[in-house]
């Protein structure tokens, strides 16, 4: 990410916070994988969005108007021995020189320093409830200031969640963020193409997962944004199937929902294709319905339309399709009214996408669905899931689970599908699987 992004974000947030306020933003904790081995560290998205600082054990404090500097970073100090064992640290000097902090202090000194920073601030911007022990510390610091009120200092008496301002900012992606998201989607599309090219009956689901992760990493996306979903046949009807442990069978469909994270930005793409390279007639019929629903939904993504319009378009096309195929009997309008389509389509058509795969940002504003504006990024991911043995479902549809998911940027005059390098028409997919090139 362009280093200029971070001070710009901090300034914007502080402008919104106003005077006599303070914001306290801790990063994510380290999680243990086994005994003394940690999971790969990933900073908290809110924290990283404001700091660009990826080391653990850090807390950013923003104090608008503070004469000695508005941005303070509490972080790990340099430690030659620890750095020899576990890797480099920016240290206090790096926090200032590299990460633009006005002041940097050892994270261990926070209990001593924080109460002083809280003095005469009226409002504390801090998001309670994600880290209970840190919540207690914040309350303790404020209490310490309150105890000194007889000496003439004022203690803050208002706690405000940071989410409202910060998540509103994160919802609108800057040019640099869109560049990162485009790249994440391109890498992921490449991985999906690779999976289509090498897929054949007899491979294990995890072997395709390995291929996806290989392409991600080879292209600089070190981690997936969420666990890869690689589900053949019946497993494709489990929305978040992540065991990825079965053999792929001739005649089955394969649903892959996988997305790389590039420079802390997520992609989230699903494609569903035949294990043997050719859709059966039943699979083809259902696939065409889901694809038509997805295209209809994407069309509704444009400035001025509201959040629920793509979902409504998808539901309409899916339900009409289910009736046409004879899977649902009766009138589509009745099924839509009674929501009986939820038997086969039980999730929503998308979510915001950004640093978090299910990204932040309100879906409703003052009780009304939010309208799309340029710079917002969302997924569009309708599906149909027809598990074997579903009551009244003819055998020819059994174990057809299909989802098609793209990442869509709202532009001035409509939208841009960031993930369009991943083929999704039947002809494109069959051609890529047969000849190594999309039709
Ligand atoms: N991969 C999770 C989702 O599609 O929402
Ligand atoms: Mn997905
Ligand atoms: Mn998704």
PDB file of C-alpha atoms in Angstrom, residues 57-280:
ATOM      1  CA  UNK A  57       1.653  -6.232  20.466  1.00  0.00           C
ATOM      2  CA  UNK A  58       0.858  -2.725  19.335  1.00  0.00           C
ATOM      3  CA  UNK A  59      -1.718  -0.065  20.152  1.00  0.00           C
ATOM      4  CA  UNK A  60      -2.300   3.108  18.150  1.00  0.00           C
ATOM      5  CA  UNK A  61      -3.542   6.182  19.983  1.00  0.00           C
ATOM      6  CA  UNK A  62      -4.873   9.233  18.160  1.00  0.00           C
ATOM      7  CA  UNK A  63      -5.153  12.459  20.127  1.00  0.00           C
ATOM      8  CA  UNK A  64      -6.421  15.249  17.834  1.00  0.00           C
ATOM      9  CA  UNK A  65      -4.792  18.591  18.557  1.00  0.00           C
ATOM     10  CA  UNK A  66      -2.208  17.257  21.061  1.00  0.00           C
ATOM     11  CA  UNK A  67       0.686  19.729  20.909  1.00  0.00           C
ATOM     12  CA  UNK A  68       3.397  17.050  21.250  1.00  0.00           C
ATOM     13  CA  UNK A  69       1.934  15.014  18.417  1.00  0.00           C
ATOM     14  CA  UNK A  70      -1.406  13.510  17.549  1.00  0.00           C
ATOM     15  CA  UNK A  71      -0.352   9.964  16.644  1.00  0.00           C
ATOM     16  CA  UNK A  72       1.276   7.739  19.270  1.00  0.00           C
ATOM     17  CA  UNK A  73       2.272   4.169  18.631  1.00  0.00           C
ATOM     18  CA  UNK A  74       2.859   1.791  21.521  1.00  0.00           C
ATOM     19  CA  UNK A  75       4.888  -1.113  20.190  1.00  0.00           C
ATOM     20  CA  UNK A  76       7.668  -3.609  20.741  1.00  0.00           C
ATOM     21  CA  UNK A  77      11.158  -2.260  21.291  1.00  0.00           C
ATOM     22  CA  UNK A  78      14.194  -3.449  19.389  1.00  0.00           C
ATOM     23  CA  UNK A  79      15.689  -6.510  21.035  1.00  0.00           C
ATOM     24  CA  UNK A  80      18.740  -8.036  19.346  1.00  0.00           C
ATOM     25  CA  UNK A  81      18.274 -11.456  20.957  1.00  0.00           C
ATOM     26  CA  UNK A  82      14.550 -11.732  20.169  1.00  0.00           C
ATOM     27  CA  UNK A  83      15.166 -10.409  16.685  1.00  0.00           C
ATOM     28  CA  UNK A  84      17.814 -13.059  16.098  1.00  0.00           C
ATOM     29  CA  UNK A  85      15.334 -15.753  17.087  1.00  0.00           C
ATOM     30  CA  UNK A  86      12.036 -14.439  15.748  1.00  0.00           C
ATOM     31  CA  UNK A  87      12.635 -11.740  13.172  1.00  0.00           C
ATOM     32  CA  UNK A  88      13.159  -8.021  12.799  1.00  0.00           C
ATOM     33  CA  UNK A  89      11.249  -5.365  14.684  1.00  0.00           C
ATOM     34  CA  UNK A  90      10.771  -1.764  13.671  1.00  0.00           C
ATOM     35  CA  UNK A  91      11.355  -0.673  17.253  1.00  0.00           C
ATOM     36  CA  UNK A  92      10.513   2.768  18.589  1.00  0.00           C
ATOM     37  CA  UNK A  93      12.707   4.495  16.040  1.00  0.00           C
ATOM     38  CA  UNK A  94      11.078   2.634  13.167  1.00  0.00           C
ATOM     39  CA  UNK A  95       7.636   3.475  14.537  1.00  0.00           C
ATOM     40  CA  UNK A  96       8.510   7.150  14.099  1.00  0.00           C
ATOM     41  CA  UNK A  97      10.716   7.086  11.003  1.00  0.00           C
ATOM     42  CA  UNK A  98       9.042   4.358   9.004  1.00  0.00           C
ATOM     43  CA  UNK A  99       5.455   4.423  10.246  1.00  0.00           C
ATOM     44  CA  UNK A 100       5.053   8.145  10.817  1.00  0.00           C
ATOM     45  CA  UNK A 101       4.237   8.100  14.542  1.00  0.00           C
ATOM     46  CA  UNK A 102       4.758  11.454  16.277  1.00  0.00           C
ATOM     47  CA  UNK A 103       5.769   9.577  19.402  1.00  0.00           C
ATOM     48  CA  UNK A 104       6.485   5.930  20.142  1.00  0.00           C
ATOM     49  CA  UNK A 105       6.644   4.156  23.485  1.00  0.00           C
ATOM     50  CA  UNK A 106       7.231   0.575  24.607  1.00  0.00           C
ATOM     51  CA  UNK A 107       3.929  -1.281  24.773  1.00  0.00           C
ATOM     52  CA  UNK A 108       4.820  -2.295  28.357  1.00  0.00           C
ATOM     53  CA  UNK A 109       4.645   1.377  29.417  1.00  0.00           C
ATOM     54  CA  UNK A 110       1.071   1.885  28.345  1.00  0.00           C
ATOM     55  CA  UNK A 111      -0.380   1.669  31.872  1.00  0.00           C
ATOM     56  CA  UNK A 112       1.852   4.548  32.921  1.00  0.00           C
ATOM     57  CA  UNK A 113       1.328   6.780  29.909  1.00  0.00           C
ATOM     58  CA  UNK A 114      -2.275   6.278  28.830  1.00  0.00           C
ATOM     59  CA  UNK A 115      -3.962   7.960  31.836  1.00  0.00           C
ATOM     60  CA  UNK A 116      -2.018  11.149  31.089  1.00  0.00           C
ATOM     61  CA  UNK A 117      -3.196  11.123  27.496  1.00  0.00           C
ATOM     62  CA  UNK A 118      -6.801  10.734  28.643  1.00  0.00           C
ATOM     63  CA  UNK A 119      -6.695  13.846  30.827  1.00  0.00           C
ATOM     64  CA  UNK A 120      -9.087  16.571  29.723  1.00  0.00           C
ATOM     65  CA  UNK A 121     -10.392  14.518  26.799  1.00  0.00           C
ATOM     66  CA  UNK A 122     -14.181  14.344  26.835  1.00  0.00           C
ATOM     67  CA  UNK A 123     -14.799  11.416  24.579  1.00  0.00           C
ATOM     68  CA  UNK A 124     -12.948   8.111  24.166  1.00  0.00           C
ATOM     69  CA  UNK A 125     -13.295   6.399  20.805  1.00  0.00           C
ATOM     70  CA  UNK A 126     -12.759   2.736  21.550  1.00  0.00           C
ATOM     71  CA  UNK A 127     -14.570  -0.351  20.329  1.00  0.00           C
ATOM     72  CA  UNK A 128     -15.664  -2.369  23.364  1.00  0.00           C
ATOM     73  CA  UNK A 129     -16.423  -6.047  23.296  1.00  0.00           C
ATOM     74  CA  UNK A 130     -13.791  -7.631  21.073  1.00  0.00           C
ATOM     75  CA  UNK A 131     -11.073  -7.952  23.724  1.00  0.00           C
ATOM     76  CA  UNK A 132     -12.498  -8.120  27.232  1.00  0.00           C
ATOM     77  CA  UNK A 133      -9.186  -7.814  29.091  1.00  0.00           C
ATOM     78  CA  UNK A 134      -8.214  -4.763  27.046  1.00  0.00           C
ATOM     79  CA  UNK A 135     -11.674  -3.274  27.746  1.00  0.00           C
ATOM     80  CA  UNK A 136     -10.877  -3.584  31.466  1.00  0.00           C
ATOM     81  CA  UNK A 137      -7.582  -1.766  31.019  1.00  0.00           C
ATOM     82  CA  UNK A 138      -9.241   1.121  29.184  1.00  0.00           C
ATOM     83  CA  UNK A 139     -11.834   1.455  31.955  1.00  0.00           C
ATOM     84  CA  UNK A 140      -9.036   1.308  34.541  1.00  0.00           C
ATOM     85  CA  UNK A 141      -7.092   4.136  32.865  1.00  0.00           C
ATOM     86  CA  UNK A 142     -10.182   6.326  32.752  1.00  0.00           C
ATOM     87  CA  UNK A 143     -10.863   5.561  36.435  1.00  0.00           C
ATOM     88  CA  UNK A 144      -7.354   6.624  37.359  1.00  0.00           C
ATOM     89  CA  UNK A 145      -7.949  10.005  35.714  1.00  0.00           C
ATOM     90  CA  UNK A 146     -11.314  10.320  37.426  1.00  0.00           C
ATOM     91  CA  UNK A 147      -9.650   9.813  40.807  1.00  0.00           C
ATOM     92  CA  UNK A 148      -7.477  12.812  40.074  1.00  0.00           C
ATOM     93  CA  UNK A 149     -10.435  15.056  39.304  1.00  0.00           C
ATOM     94  CA  UNK A 150      -9.942  16.998  42.559  1.00  0.00           C
ATOM     95  CA  UNK A 151      -6.625  18.190  41.169  1.00  0.00           C
ATOM     96  CA  UNK A 152      -8.540  19.889  38.391  1.00  0.00           C
ATOM     97  CA  UNK A 153      -8.204  17.394  35.538  1.00  0.00           C
ATOM     98  CA  UNK A 154     -11.267  16.221  33.707  1.00  0.00           C
ATOM     99  CA  UNK A 155     -11.844  12.568  32.965  1.00  0.00           C
ATOM    100  CA  UNK A 156     -13.609  11.446  29.794  1.00  0.00           C
ATOM    101  CA  UNK A 157     -17.218  10.542  30.444  1.00  0.00           C
ATOM    102  CA  UNK A 158     -18.257   9.250  27.072  1.00  0.00           C
ATOM    103  CA  UNK A 159     -17.219   6.064  25.291  1.00  0.00           C
ATOM    104  CA  UNK A 160     -17.965   5.925  21.593  1.00  0.00           C
ATOM    105  CA  UNK A 161     -17.416   2.960  19.307  1.00  0.00           C
ATOM    106  CA  UNK A 162     -14.934   3.708  16.563  1.00  0.00           C
ATOM    107  CA  UNK A 163     -16.868   1.548  14.176  1.00  0.00           C
ATOM    108  CA  UNK A 164     -19.198   4.190  12.892  1.00  0.00           C
ATOM    109  CA  UNK A 165     -16.553   6.583  11.520  1.00  0.00           C
ATOM    110  CA  UNK A 166     -13.856   4.065  10.716  1.00  0.00           C
ATOM    111  CA  UNK A 167     -16.034   1.491   9.012  1.00  0.00           C
ATOM    112  CA  UNK A 168     -17.730   4.173   7.002  1.00  0.00           C
ATOM    113  CA  UNK A 169     -14.275   5.188   5.751  1.00  0.00           C
ATOM    114  CA  UNK A 170     -13.311   1.595   4.970  1.00  0.00           C
ATOM    115  CA  UNK A 171     -16.480   1.089   2.942  1.00  0.00           C
ATOM    116  CA  UNK A 172     -15.306   3.562   0.279  1.00  0.00           C
ATOM    117  CA  UNK A 173     -12.181   2.215  -1.370  1.00  0.00           C
ATOM    118  CA  UNK A 174      -9.458   4.597  -2.514  1.00  0.00           C
ATOM    119  CA  UNK A 175      -7.612   4.235  -5.800  1.00  0.00           C
ATOM    120  CA  UNK A 176      -4.747   2.432  -4.011  1.00  0.00           C
ATOM    121  CA  UNK A 177      -7.160   0.049  -2.312  1.00  0.00           C
ATOM    122  CA  UNK A 178      -8.898  -0.723  -5.585  1.00  0.00           C
ATOM    123  CA  UNK A 179      -5.514  -1.478  -7.157  1.00  0.00           C
ATOM    124  CA  UNK A 180      -4.796  -3.987  -4.373  1.00  0.00           C
ATOM    125  CA  UNK A 181      -8.251  -5.560  -4.700  1.00  0.00           C
ATOM    126  CA  UNK A 182      -7.937  -5.827  -8.469  1.00  0.00           C
ATOM    127  CA  UNK A 183      -4.631  -7.596  -8.006  1.00  0.00           C
ATOM    128  CA  UNK A 184      -6.049  -9.963  -5.358  1.00  0.00           C
ATOM    129  CA  UNK A 185      -8.931 -10.837  -7.702  1.00  0.00           C
ATOM    130  CA  UNK A 186      -6.572 -11.358 -10.647  1.00  0.00           C
ATOM    131  CA  UNK A 187      -4.369 -13.737  -8.669  1.00  0.00           C
ATOM    132  CA  UNK A 188      -7.425 -15.651  -7.488  1.00  0.00           C
ATOM    133  CA  UNK A 189      -8.869 -15.853 -10.997  1.00  0.00           C
ATOM    134  CA  UNK A 190      -5.565 -17.295 -12.167  1.00  0.00           C
ATOM    135  CA  UNK A 191      -5.745 -19.925  -9.427  1.00  0.00           C
ATOM    136  CA  UNK A 192      -9.312 -20.876 -10.388  1.00  0.00           C
ATOM    137  CA  UNK A 193      -8.243 -21.249 -14.025  1.00  0.00           C
ATOM    138  CA  UNK A 194      -5.386 -23.473 -12.934  1.00  0.00           C
ATOM    139  CA  UNK A 195      -7.749 -25.626 -10.871  1.00  0.00           C
ATOM    140  CA  UNK A 196     -10.052 -26.046 -13.890  1.00  0.00           C
ATOM    141  CA  UNK A 197      -7.107 -27.046 -16.064  1.00  0.00           C
ATOM    142  CA  UNK A 198      -5.758 -29.750 -13.804  1.00  0.00           C
ATOM    143  CA  UNK A 199      -9.031 -31.138 -12.455  1.00  0.00           C
ATOM    144  CA  UNK A 200      -9.825 -34.785 -13.239  1.00  0.00           C
ATOM    145  CA  UNK A 201     -11.641 -37.690 -11.567  1.00  0.00           C
ATOM    146  CA  UNK A 202      -9.596 -39.399  -8.855  1.00  0.00           C
ATOM    147  CA  UNK A 203      -7.806 -36.303  -7.571  1.00  0.00           C
ATOM    148  CA  UNK A 204      -8.397 -35.429  -3.941  1.00  0.00           C
ATOM    149  CA  UNK A 205     -10.144 -32.177  -3.085  1.00  0.00           C
ATOM    150  CA  UNK A 206      -7.077 -31.091  -1.093  1.00  0.00           C
ATOM    151  CA  UNK A 207      -4.890 -31.536  -4.142  1.00  0.00           C
ATOM    152  CA  UNK A 208      -6.859 -28.774  -5.834  1.00  0.00           C
ATOM    153  CA  UNK A 209      -6.640 -26.717  -2.650  1.00  0.00           C
ATOM    154  CA  UNK A 210      -2.854 -27.161  -2.860  1.00  0.00           C
ATOM    155  CA  UNK A 211      -2.879 -25.871  -6.429  1.00  0.00           C
ATOM    156  CA  UNK A 212      -4.930 -22.797  -5.466  1.00  0.00           C
ATOM    157  CA  UNK A 213      -2.597 -21.943  -2.602  1.00  0.00           C
ATOM    158  CA  UNK A 214       0.429 -22.514  -4.817  1.00  0.00           C
ATOM    159  CA  UNK A 215      -0.791 -19.969  -7.350  1.00  0.00           C
ATOM    160  CA  UNK A 216      -1.713 -17.501  -4.577  1.00  0.00           C
ATOM    161  CA  UNK A 217       1.744 -17.682  -3.022  1.00  0.00           C
ATOM    162  CA  UNK A 218       3.663 -17.708  -6.286  1.00  0.00           C
ATOM    163  CA  UNK A 219       1.990 -14.416  -7.085  1.00  0.00           C
ATOM    164  CA  UNK A 220       2.689 -12.700  -3.786  1.00  0.00           C
ATOM    165  CA  UNK A 221      -0.575 -13.414  -1.987  1.00  0.00           C
ATOM    166  CA  UNK A 222       0.856 -15.249   1.004  1.00  0.00           C
ATOM    167  CA  UNK A 223      -2.432 -16.379   2.520  1.00  0.00           C
ATOM    168  CA  UNK A 224      -5.981 -17.087   1.466  1.00  0.00           C
ATOM    169  CA  UNK A 225      -8.459 -14.497   2.775  1.00  0.00           C
ATOM    170  CA  UNK A 226     -10.512 -17.387   4.282  1.00  0.00           C
ATOM    171  CA  UNK A 227     -10.216 -21.190   4.267  1.00  0.00           C
ATOM    172  CA  UNK A 228     -10.550 -22.624   0.744  1.00  0.00           C
ATOM    173  CA  UNK A 229     -13.798 -24.446   0.010  1.00  0.00           C
ATOM    174  CA  UNK A 230     -13.210 -27.311  -2.438  1.00  0.00           C
ATOM    175  CA  UNK A 231     -16.309 -29.491  -2.530  1.00  0.00           C
ATOM    176  CA  UNK A 232     -17.068 -32.221  -5.048  1.00  0.00           C
ATOM    177  CA  UNK A 233     -20.600 -33.637  -5.540  1.00  0.00           C
ATOM    178  CA  UNK A 234     -22.614 -33.661  -2.291  1.00  0.00           C
ATOM    179  CA  UNK A 235     -19.931 -31.531  -0.598  1.00  0.00           C
ATOM    180  CA  UNK A 236     -20.816 -28.686  -2.973  1.00  0.00           C
ATOM    181  CA  UNK A 237     -24.182 -28.490  -1.208  1.00  0.00           C
ATOM    182  CA  UNK A 238     -22.481 -27.592   2.116  1.00  0.00           C
ATOM    183  CA  UNK A 239     -22.049 -23.827   1.979  1.00  0.00           C
ATOM    184  CA  UNK A 240     -18.817 -23.575   3.982  1.00  0.00           C
ATOM    185  CA  UNK A 241     -17.358 -27.059   3.419  1.00  0.00           C
ATOM    186  CA  UNK A 242     -13.641 -26.868   4.281  1.00  0.00           C
ATOM    187  CA  UNK A 243     -12.628 -30.461   5.024  1.00  0.00           C
ATOM    188  CA  UNK A 244     -11.532 -30.824   1.401  1.00  0.00           C
ATOM    189  CA  UNK A 245     -10.725 -34.469   2.089  1.00  0.00           C
ATOM    190  CA  UNK A 246     -12.709 -36.490  -0.472  1.00  0.00           C
ATOM    191  CA  UNK A 247     -11.810 -37.904  -3.870  1.00  0.00           C
ATOM    192  CA  UNK A 248     -13.332 -36.181  -6.903  1.00  0.00           C
ATOM    193  CA  UNK A 249     -15.748 -38.367  -8.838  1.00  0.00           C
ATOM    194  CA  UNK A 250     -16.465 -38.633 -12.544  1.00  0.00           C
ATOM    195  CA  UNK A 251     -19.862 -37.082 -13.258  1.00  0.00           C
ATOM    196  CA  UNK A 252     -19.875 -34.821 -10.196  1.00  0.00           C
ATOM    197  CA  UNK A 253     -19.661 -31.057 -10.076  1.00  0.00           C
ATOM    198  CA  UNK A 254     -16.901 -29.345  -8.130  1.00  0.00           C
ATOM    199  CA  UNK A 255     -17.561 -26.113  -6.241  1.00  0.00           C
ATOM    200  CA  UNK A 256     -14.480 -24.033  -5.422  1.00  0.00           C
ATOM    201  CA  UNK A 257     -14.888 -20.945  -3.253  1.00  0.00           C
ATOM    202  CA  UNK A 258     -11.405 -19.543  -2.709  1.00  0.00           C
ATOM    203  CA  UNK A 259      -9.860 -16.092  -2.538  1.00  0.00           C
ATOM    204  CA  UNK A 260      -6.369 -14.773  -2.020  1.00  0.00           C
ATOM    205  CA  UNK A 261      -5.473 -11.905   0.271  1.00  0.00           C
ATOM    206  CA  UNK A 262      -3.068  -9.470  -1.361  1.00  0.00           C
ATOM    207  CA  UNK A 263      -1.523  -6.613   0.608  1.00  0.00           C
ATOM    208  CA  UNK A 264      -4.231  -7.125   3.289  1.00  0.00           C
ATOM    209  CA  UNK A 265      -7.104  -6.964   0.775  1.00  0.00           C
ATOM    210  CA  UNK A 266      -9.385  -9.908   0.120  1.00  0.00           C
ATOM    211  CA  UNK A 267     -10.818 -11.461  -2.973  1.00  0.00           C
ATOM    212  CA  UNK A 268     -13.656 -13.984  -2.838  1.00  0.00           C
ATOM    213  CA  UNK A 269     -14.438 -15.997  -5.961  1.00  0.00           C
ATOM    214  CA  UNK A 270     -16.576 -19.102  -6.497  1.00  0.00           C
ATOM    215  CA  UNK A 271     -16.716 -21.217  -9.622  1.00  0.00           C
ATOM    216  CA  UNK A 272     -18.524 -24.517 -10.133  1.00  0.00           C
ATOM    217  CA  UNK A 273     -17.380 -26.864 -12.880  1.00  0.00           C
ATOM    218  CA  UNK A 274     -17.641 -30.519 -13.873  1.00  0.00           C
ATOM    219  CA  UNK A 275     -14.928 -32.836 -12.516  1.00  0.00           C
ATOM    220  CA  UNK A 276     -14.657 -34.574 -15.904  1.00  0.00           C
ATOM    221  CA  UNK A 277     -14.744 -31.375 -17.957  1.00  0.00           C
ATOM    222  CA  UNK A 278     -18.294 -31.647 -19.327  1.00  0.00           C
ATOM    223  CA  UNK A 279     -21.527 -30.585 -17.659  1.00  0.00           C
ATOM    224  CA  UNK A 280     -24.294 -33.220 -17.754  1.00  0.00           C
TER     225      UNK A 280
END
